[in-house]
Amino acid sequence: MFEGDSKRPLLERLSPRTRMGLSQFPLTMILVCLALAAPAAWPGLLGEGLFQAALLIHALLFLLCWIVPWERLPPVATLSIPLGDMVAIVLSRNGALDYLPGLGILLIFPVIWLAASGRFPTSTVLASFLVPLGMGLVPLLRAPAEATATQLTSTVLLALMLLAVASAVRFVTATMALQQRKLERKDTDLRRLLESSERRESLLKTILDTIDVGVSAVDTTGSVTLRNHQQEIFDRTGVSGDHLAVDGPGAPLYGQDRKTRLPADKVPVVRATKGETFADYLVWIGDGAGARALSTAARAVNDEAGDFAGAVVASNDVTSLVEAITAKDEVIATVSHELRTPLTSVLGNLEFALSEKDPEVSAHYVEIAHRNAERLMELVADLLLSSSAAMTVHPRETDIAGLIDSVVGSVAPQAAAAGIEIKTDVPAPLWTHTDPLRMSQVLDNLLSNAIKYTSTGGMVAVRARTEGGQLRLDVRDTGVGMSPPDAARVFDRFFRTSSARTSAIPGTGLGLSIAKAIVEGHHGRISCVSAPGKGSTFSVSLPHIAS
Ligand code: ADP
């Protein structure tokens, strides 16, 4: 049996046959008792043909209750039993008229059964009056001379009484059915309401889980009562820190300057649990390179009575946005600085030239101004290139060995002047699918740098190979080198190591960022391995080697 079965009412758990058998049982029992008592109490009763026929019908009906598969028949078929009972009772009453004239009262059983069934209400009520009336009148009409007023009265009274019983049962059953229908309607409404609220809840959850903003609901003590998918990710990766757990052991929180520890009363969730409503409140979480910027917002939640019941806190990871804004500010500051230096020199030297009487000295000032103007021009060209290089790559079949040869040739005088030896280890030809103009720029930058940052007597080596379907190009020098953190930043725009900045070596810090953009425009990679005093190696790898 299913677990749920034991919770259903007993009547519902019974099979239709058992129910029919039990409904018939009281009437059958009364008749069995009468039959048993008859030989002693009413000798001759069992000899009455009508009474015998009635007993036989009752026995048959009782048997039918237990053997007919009622569940397979239409419900109305069950009414055949009380109707059969009526027939049997009429027969038994008239068969036992001389012994038990009050036997007709047994009609109360089928009358209740029929009325309670709720089917054919008018016919049922009529039958409950007419059957007892007919049952009493037929014997009286057969011998009208012997009929007494008492017999007539008791016949009518019985008919009226059964009519009253049928009407009362019918009324109670109808009322109960009405109540039942009302309950069922309420049940349906409730179920619909529940379904719609479940649908809304699931929709809300999907919406909350779709957005990449962490959302959590907290109670008045700051304990989390609900959180969305993004918030779960934040919590798992430690981004939520103690802005969610009031006294939690999360990562430290800092203000906008990334340095000042946030006082306890400024922690977003603490502000939220005080009922504060805020938005775009930026906090930094964690230290060093792994620090994240969170833009937080909170709104108070009130209960039905309008009292503060908690808050909803939202946090958005805006680290890349904040870093992009900072980088942009840095670039603008550096560009302004880089442009101002040669511009100041141009203006200053032109002023000197204008006020100078000696044409020779004046020409010298003009020459310096011209040199700085050219540097300015170079700077602007580099700046434009650094932001457009990746987009203007036009690859075609190119012999990279030939390119290396020509670039080495062009920087050779510079290397010779600095007393630096250039070695090449490149198999020729080395066909690649690259933009020759742009790749020459990359090679020129790597080789010029290698010469620029290597002292006299040093060596620069260029090596190129095809490896696993890729071109691998290394430019190694025995120069000043740099620390690994500096090596990791050489491809950033305007980055120059502090030694390069303080030395007299000219440079803008744009060359390598342009080289990187060109290499990436070819879907390749560029990297640098270096150590202070030990020299540097710049490596380029490019896919798409030509056959
Ligand atoms: P620039 O050389 O004009 O300053 P780059 O973008 O070409 O700009 O280089 C950025 C910085 O990287 C240089 O200023 C220098 O500090 C460092 N660097 C580049 N190449 C080398 C190298 N071969 N050896 C040592 N430092 C280098």
PDB file of N, CA, C and O in Angstrom, residues 63-95:
ATOM      1  N   LEU A  63     -25.445 -11.197  -2.123  1.00  0.00           N
ATOM      2  CA  LEU A  63     -24.387 -11.865  -2.884  1.00  0.00           C
ATOM      3  C   LEU A  63     -23.890 -10.964  -4.019  1.00  0.00           C
ATOM      4  O   LEU A  63     -22.686 -10.805  -4.237  1.00  0.00           O
ATOM      5  N   LEU A  64     -24.868 -10.341  -4.716  1.00  0.00           N
ATOM      6  CA  LEU A  64     -24.500  -9.451  -5.836  1.00  0.00           C
ATOM      7  C   LEU A  64     -23.593  -8.314  -5.368  1.00  0.00           C
ATOM      8  O   LEU A  64     -22.659  -7.915  -6.058  1.00  0.00           O
ATOM      9  N   CYS A  65     -23.912  -7.776  -4.167  1.00  0.00           N
ATOM     10  CA  CYS A  65     -23.095  -6.675  -3.621  1.00  0.00           C
ATOM     11  C   CYS A  65     -21.625  -7.051  -3.609  1.00  0.00           C
ATOM     12  O   CYS A  65     -20.751  -6.220  -3.875  1.00  0.00           O
ATOM     13  N   TRP A  66     -21.326  -8.297  -3.282  1.00  0.00           N
ATOM     14  CA  TRP A  66     -19.935  -8.726  -3.102  1.00  0.00           C
ATOM     15  C   TRP A  66     -19.280  -9.260  -4.379  1.00  0.00           C
ATOM     16  O   TRP A  66     -18.062  -9.319  -4.446  1.00  0.00           O
ATOM     17  N   ILE A  67     -20.103  -9.654  -5.377  1.00  0.00           N
ATOM     18  CA  ILE A  67     -19.443 -10.259  -6.552  1.00  0.00           C
ATOM     19  C   ILE A  67     -19.455  -9.390  -7.813  1.00  0.00           C
ATOM     20  O   ILE A  67     -18.625  -9.564  -8.694  1.00  0.00           O
ATOM     21  N   VAL A  68     -20.380  -8.424  -7.880  1.00  0.00           N
ATOM     22  CA  VAL A  68     -20.436  -7.604  -9.111  1.00  0.00           C
ATOM     23  C   VAL A  68     -19.245  -6.623  -9.127  1.00  0.00           C
ATOM     24  O   VAL A  68     -18.967  -5.980  -8.119  1.00  0.00           O
ATOM     25  N   PRO A  69     -18.545  -6.500 -10.275  1.00  0.00           N
ATOM     26  CA  PRO A  69     -17.432  -5.524 -10.370  1.00  0.00           C
ATOM     27  C   PRO A  69     -17.990  -4.108 -10.549  1.00  0.00           C
ATOM     28  O   PRO A  69     -18.052  -3.586 -11.665  1.00  0.00           O
ATOM     29  N   TRP A  70     -18.459  -3.508  -9.464  1.00  0.00           N
ATOM     30  CA  TRP A  70     -19.150  -2.200  -9.522  1.00  0.00           C
ATOM     31  C   TRP A  70     -18.297  -1.103 -10.154  1.00  0.00           C
ATOM     32  O   TRP A  70     -18.826  -0.201 -10.804  1.00  0.00           O
ATOM     33  N   GLU A  71     -16.957  -1.214  -9.951  1.00  0.00           N
ATOM     34  CA  GLU A  71     -16.082  -0.145 -10.473  1.00  0.00           C
ATOM     35  C   GLU A  71     -16.116  -0.080 -11.999  1.00  0.00           C
ATOM     36  O   GLU A  71     -15.796   0.947 -12.603  1.00  0.00           O
ATOM     37  N   ARG A  72     -16.518  -1.199 -12.641  1.00  0.00           N
ATOM     38  CA  ARG A  72     -16.533  -1.209 -14.105  1.00  0.00           C
ATOM     39  C   ARG A  72     -17.907  -0.774 -14.646  1.00  0.00           C
ATOM     40  O   ARG A  72     -18.067  -0.568 -15.834  1.00  0.00           O
ATOM     41  N   LEU A  73     -18.917  -0.686 -13.757  1.00  0.00           N
ATOM     42  CA  LEU A  73     -20.272  -0.312 -14.204  1.00  0.00           C
ATOM     43  C   LEU A  73     -20.507   1.161 -13.949  1.00  0.00           C
ATOM     44  O   LEU A  73     -19.832   1.768 -13.098  1.00  0.00           O
ATOM     45  N   PRO A  74     -21.440   1.772 -14.652  1.00  0.00           N
ATOM     46  CA  PRO A  74     -21.750   3.183 -14.358  1.00  0.00           C
ATOM     47  C   PRO A  74     -22.310   3.297 -12.933  1.00  0.00           C
ATOM     48  O   PRO A  74     -22.967   2.365 -12.451  1.00  0.00           O
ATOM     49  N   PRO A  75     -22.060   4.415 -12.246  1.00  0.00           N
ATOM     50  CA  PRO A  75     -22.466   4.560 -10.833  1.00  0.00           C
ATOM     51  C   PRO A  75     -23.949   4.292 -10.606  1.00  0.00           C
ATOM     52  O   PRO A  75     -24.346   3.776  -9.567  1.00  0.00           O
ATOM     53  N   VAL A  76     -24.749   4.630 -11.644  1.00  0.00           N
ATOM     54  CA  VAL A  76     -26.200   4.474 -11.470  1.00  0.00           C
ATOM     55  C   VAL A  76     -26.589   3.005 -11.255  1.00  0.00           C
ATOM     56  O   VAL A  76     -27.628   2.695 -10.653  1.00  0.00           O
ATOM     57  N   ALA A  77     -25.716   2.071 -11.699  1.00  0.00           N
ATOM     58  CA  ALA A  77     -26.026   0.633 -11.565  1.00  0.00           C
ATOM     59  C   ALA A  77     -26.153   0.223 -10.095  1.00  0.00           C
ATOM     60  O   ALA A  77     -26.888  -0.718  -9.766  1.00  0.00           O
ATOM     61  N   THR A  78     -25.479   0.947  -9.210  1.00  0.00           N
ATOM     62  CA  THR A  78     -25.521   0.568  -7.773  1.00  0.00           C
ATOM     63  C   THR A  78     -26.932   0.724  -7.210  1.00  0.00           C
ATOM     64  O   THR A  78     -27.285   0.107  -6.210  1.00  0.00           O
ATOM     65  N   LEU A  79     -27.759   1.597  -7.868  1.00  0.00           N
ATOM     66  CA  LEU A  79     -29.128   1.809  -7.366  1.00  0.00           C
ATOM     67  C   LEU A  79     -30.008   0.573  -7.531  1.00  0.00           C
ATOM     68  O   LEU A  79     -31.082   0.473  -6.920  1.00  0.00           O
ATOM     69  N   SER A  80     -29.559  -0.387  -8.352  1.00  0.00           N
ATOM     70  CA  SER A  80     -30.355  -1.623  -8.539  1.00  0.00           C
ATOM     71  C   SER A  80     -30.513  -2.361  -7.202  1.00  0.00           C
ATOM     72  O   SER A  80     -31.533  -3.026  -6.980  1.00  0.00           O
ATOM     73  N   ILE A  81     -29.540  -2.224  -6.309  1.00  0.00           N
ATOM     74  CA  ILE A  81     -29.611  -2.961  -5.025  1.00  0.00           C
ATOM     75  C   ILE A  81     -30.731  -2.398  -4.129  1.00  0.00           C
ATOM     76  O   ILE A  81     -31.632  -3.139  -3.711  1.00  0.00           O
ATOM     77  N   PRO A  82     -30.746  -1.038  -3.831  1.00  0.00           N
ATOM     78  CA  PRO A  82     -31.861  -0.552  -2.999  1.00  0.00           C
ATOM     79  C   PRO A  82     -33.224  -0.757  -3.656  1.00  0.00           C
ATOM     80  O   PRO A  82     -34.212  -1.003  -2.968  1.00  0.00           O
ATOM     81  N   LEU A  83     -33.255  -0.673  -5.017  1.00  0.00           N
ATOM     82  CA  LEU A  83     -34.553  -0.913  -5.685  1.00  0.00           C
ATOM     83  C   LEU A  83     -34.996  -2.357  -5.467  1.00  0.00           C
ATOM     84  O   LEU A  83     -36.164  -2.644  -5.154  1.00  0.00           O
ATOM     85  N   GLY A  84     -34.047  -3.299  -5.609  1.00  0.00           N
ATOM     86  CA  GLY A  84     -34.331  -4.724  -5.353  1.00  0.00           C
ATOM     87  C   GLY A  84     -34.761  -4.926  -3.913  1.00  0.00           C
ATOM     88  O   GLY A  84     -35.699  -5.702  -3.620  1.00  0.00           O
ATOM     89  N   ASP A  85     -34.094  -4.176  -3.004  1.00  0.00           N
ATOM     90  CA  ASP A  85     -34.456  -4.259  -1.581  1.00  0.00           C
ATOM     91  C   ASP A  85     -35.922  -3.883  -1.381  1.00  0.00           C
ATOM     92  O   ASP A  85     -36.663  -4.511  -0.621  1.00  0.00           O
ATOM     93  N   MET A  86     -36.337  -2.807  -2.056  1.00  0.00           N
ATOM     94  CA  MET A  86     -37.729  -2.338  -1.915  1.00  0.00           C
ATOM     95  C   MET A  86     -38.700  -3.448  -2.296  1.00  0.00           C
ATOM     96  O   MET A  86     -39.656  -3.737  -1.570  1.00  0.00           O
ATOM     97  N   VAL A  87     -38.384  -4.084  -3.453  1.00  0.00           N
ATOM     98  CA  VAL A  87     -39.258  -5.169  -3.929  1.00  0.00           C
ATOM     99  C   VAL A  87     -39.309  -6.278  -2.871  1.00  0.00           C
ATOM    100  O   VAL A  87     -40.382  -6.755  -2.457  1.00  0.00           O
ATOM    101  N   ALA A  88     -38.113  -6.685  -2.390  1.00  0.00           N
ATOM    102  CA  ALA A  88     -38.045  -7.790  -1.423  1.00  0.00           C
ATOM    103  C   ALA A  88     -38.770  -7.444  -0.130  1.00  0.00           C
ATOM    104  O   ALA A  88     -39.467  -8.287   0.453  1.00  0.00           O
ATOM    105  N   ILE A  89     -38.628  -6.166   0.320  1.00  0.00           N
ATOM    106  CA  ILE A  89     -39.285  -5.768   1.584  1.00  0.00           C
ATOM    107  C   ILE A  89     -40.813  -5.783   1.427  1.00  0.00           C
ATOM    108  O   ILE A  89     -41.542  -6.238   2.311  1.00  0.00           O
ATOM    109  N   VAL A  90     -41.277  -5.272   0.234  1.00  0.00           N
ATOM    110  CA  VAL A  90     -42.733  -5.292  -0.017  1.00  0.00           C
ATOM    111  C   VAL A  90     -43.240  -6.738   0.054  1.00  0.00           C
ATOM    112  O   VAL A  90     -44.258  -7.041   0.707  1.00  0.00           O
ATOM    113  N   LEU A  91     -42.490  -7.666  -0.582  1.00  0.00           N
ATOM    114  CA  LEU A  91     -42.892  -9.081  -0.582  1.00  0.00           C
ATOM    115  C   LEU A  91     -42.867  -9.651   0.828  1.00  0.00           C
ATOM    116  O   LEU A  91     -43.817 -10.301   1.272  1.00  0.00           O
ATOM    117  N   SER A  92     -41.786  -9.388   1.565  1.00  0.00           N
ATOM    118  CA  SER A  92     -41.661  -9.986   2.909  1.00  0.00           C
ATOM    119  C   SER A  92     -42.719  -9.416   3.850  1.00  0.00           C
ATOM    120  O   SER A  92     -43.306 -10.125   4.666  1.00  0.00           O
ATOM    121  N   ARG A  93     -42.998  -8.098   3.688  1.00  0.00           N
ATOM    122  CA  ARG A  93     -44.015  -7.484   4.576  1.00  0.00           C
ATOM    123  C   ARG A  93     -45.393  -8.107   4.315  1.00  0.00           C
ATOM    124  O   ARG A  93     -46.099  -8.485   5.246  1.00  0.00           O
ATOM    125  N   ASN A  94     -45.733  -8.231   3.015  1.00  0.00           N
ATOM    126  CA  ASN A  94     -47.049  -8.787   2.712  1.00  0.00           C
ATOM    127  C   ASN A  94     -47.118 -10.286   2.990  1.00  0.00           C
ATOM    128  O   ASN A  94     -48.160 -10.814   3.340  1.00  0.00           O
ATOM    129  N   GLY A  95     -45.964 -10.986   2.879  1.00  0.00           N
ATOM    130  CA  GLY A  95     -45.918 -12.416   3.216  1.00  0.00           C
ATOM    131  C   GLY A  95     -46.075 -12.623   4.711  1.00  0.00           C
ATOM    132  O   GLY A  95     -46.636 -13.619   5.160  1.00  0.00           O
TER     133      GLY A  95
END
